[in-house]
Amino acid sequence: YTGISKEISGMDNTANISFS
């Protein structure tokens, strides 16, 4: 299973990819 979560904070873009 592949879970992809994207978090946007202010002007910073953080992409988190988790494999479980």
GROMACS .gro file of C-alpha atoms in nm:
model
   20
    1TYR     CA    1   0.000   0.000   0.000
    2THR     CA    2   0.131   0.343  -0.091
    3GLY     CA    3   0.019   0.651   0.099
    4ILE     CA    4   0.108   0.997  -0.022
    5SER     CA    5   0.039   1.301   0.192
    6LYS     CA    6   0.121   1.659   0.100
    7GLU     CA    7   0.142   1.931   0.358
    8ILE     CA    8   0.162   2.298   0.269
    9SER     CA    9   0.287   2.535   0.537
   10GLY     CA   10   0.315   2.903   0.451
   11MET     CA   11   0.557   2.942   0.162
   12ASP     CA   12   0.718   2.606   0.234
   13ASN     CA   13   0.596   2.299   0.050
   14THR     CA   14   0.664   1.966   0.218
   15ALA     CA   15   0.576   1.641   0.044
   16ASN     CA   16   0.569   1.330   0.261
   17ILE     CA   17   0.565   0.984   0.101
   18SER     CA   18   0.509   0.687   0.331
   19PHE     CA   19   0.518   0.319   0.237
   20SER     CA   20   0.332   0.074   0.452
   0.00000   0.00000   0.00000
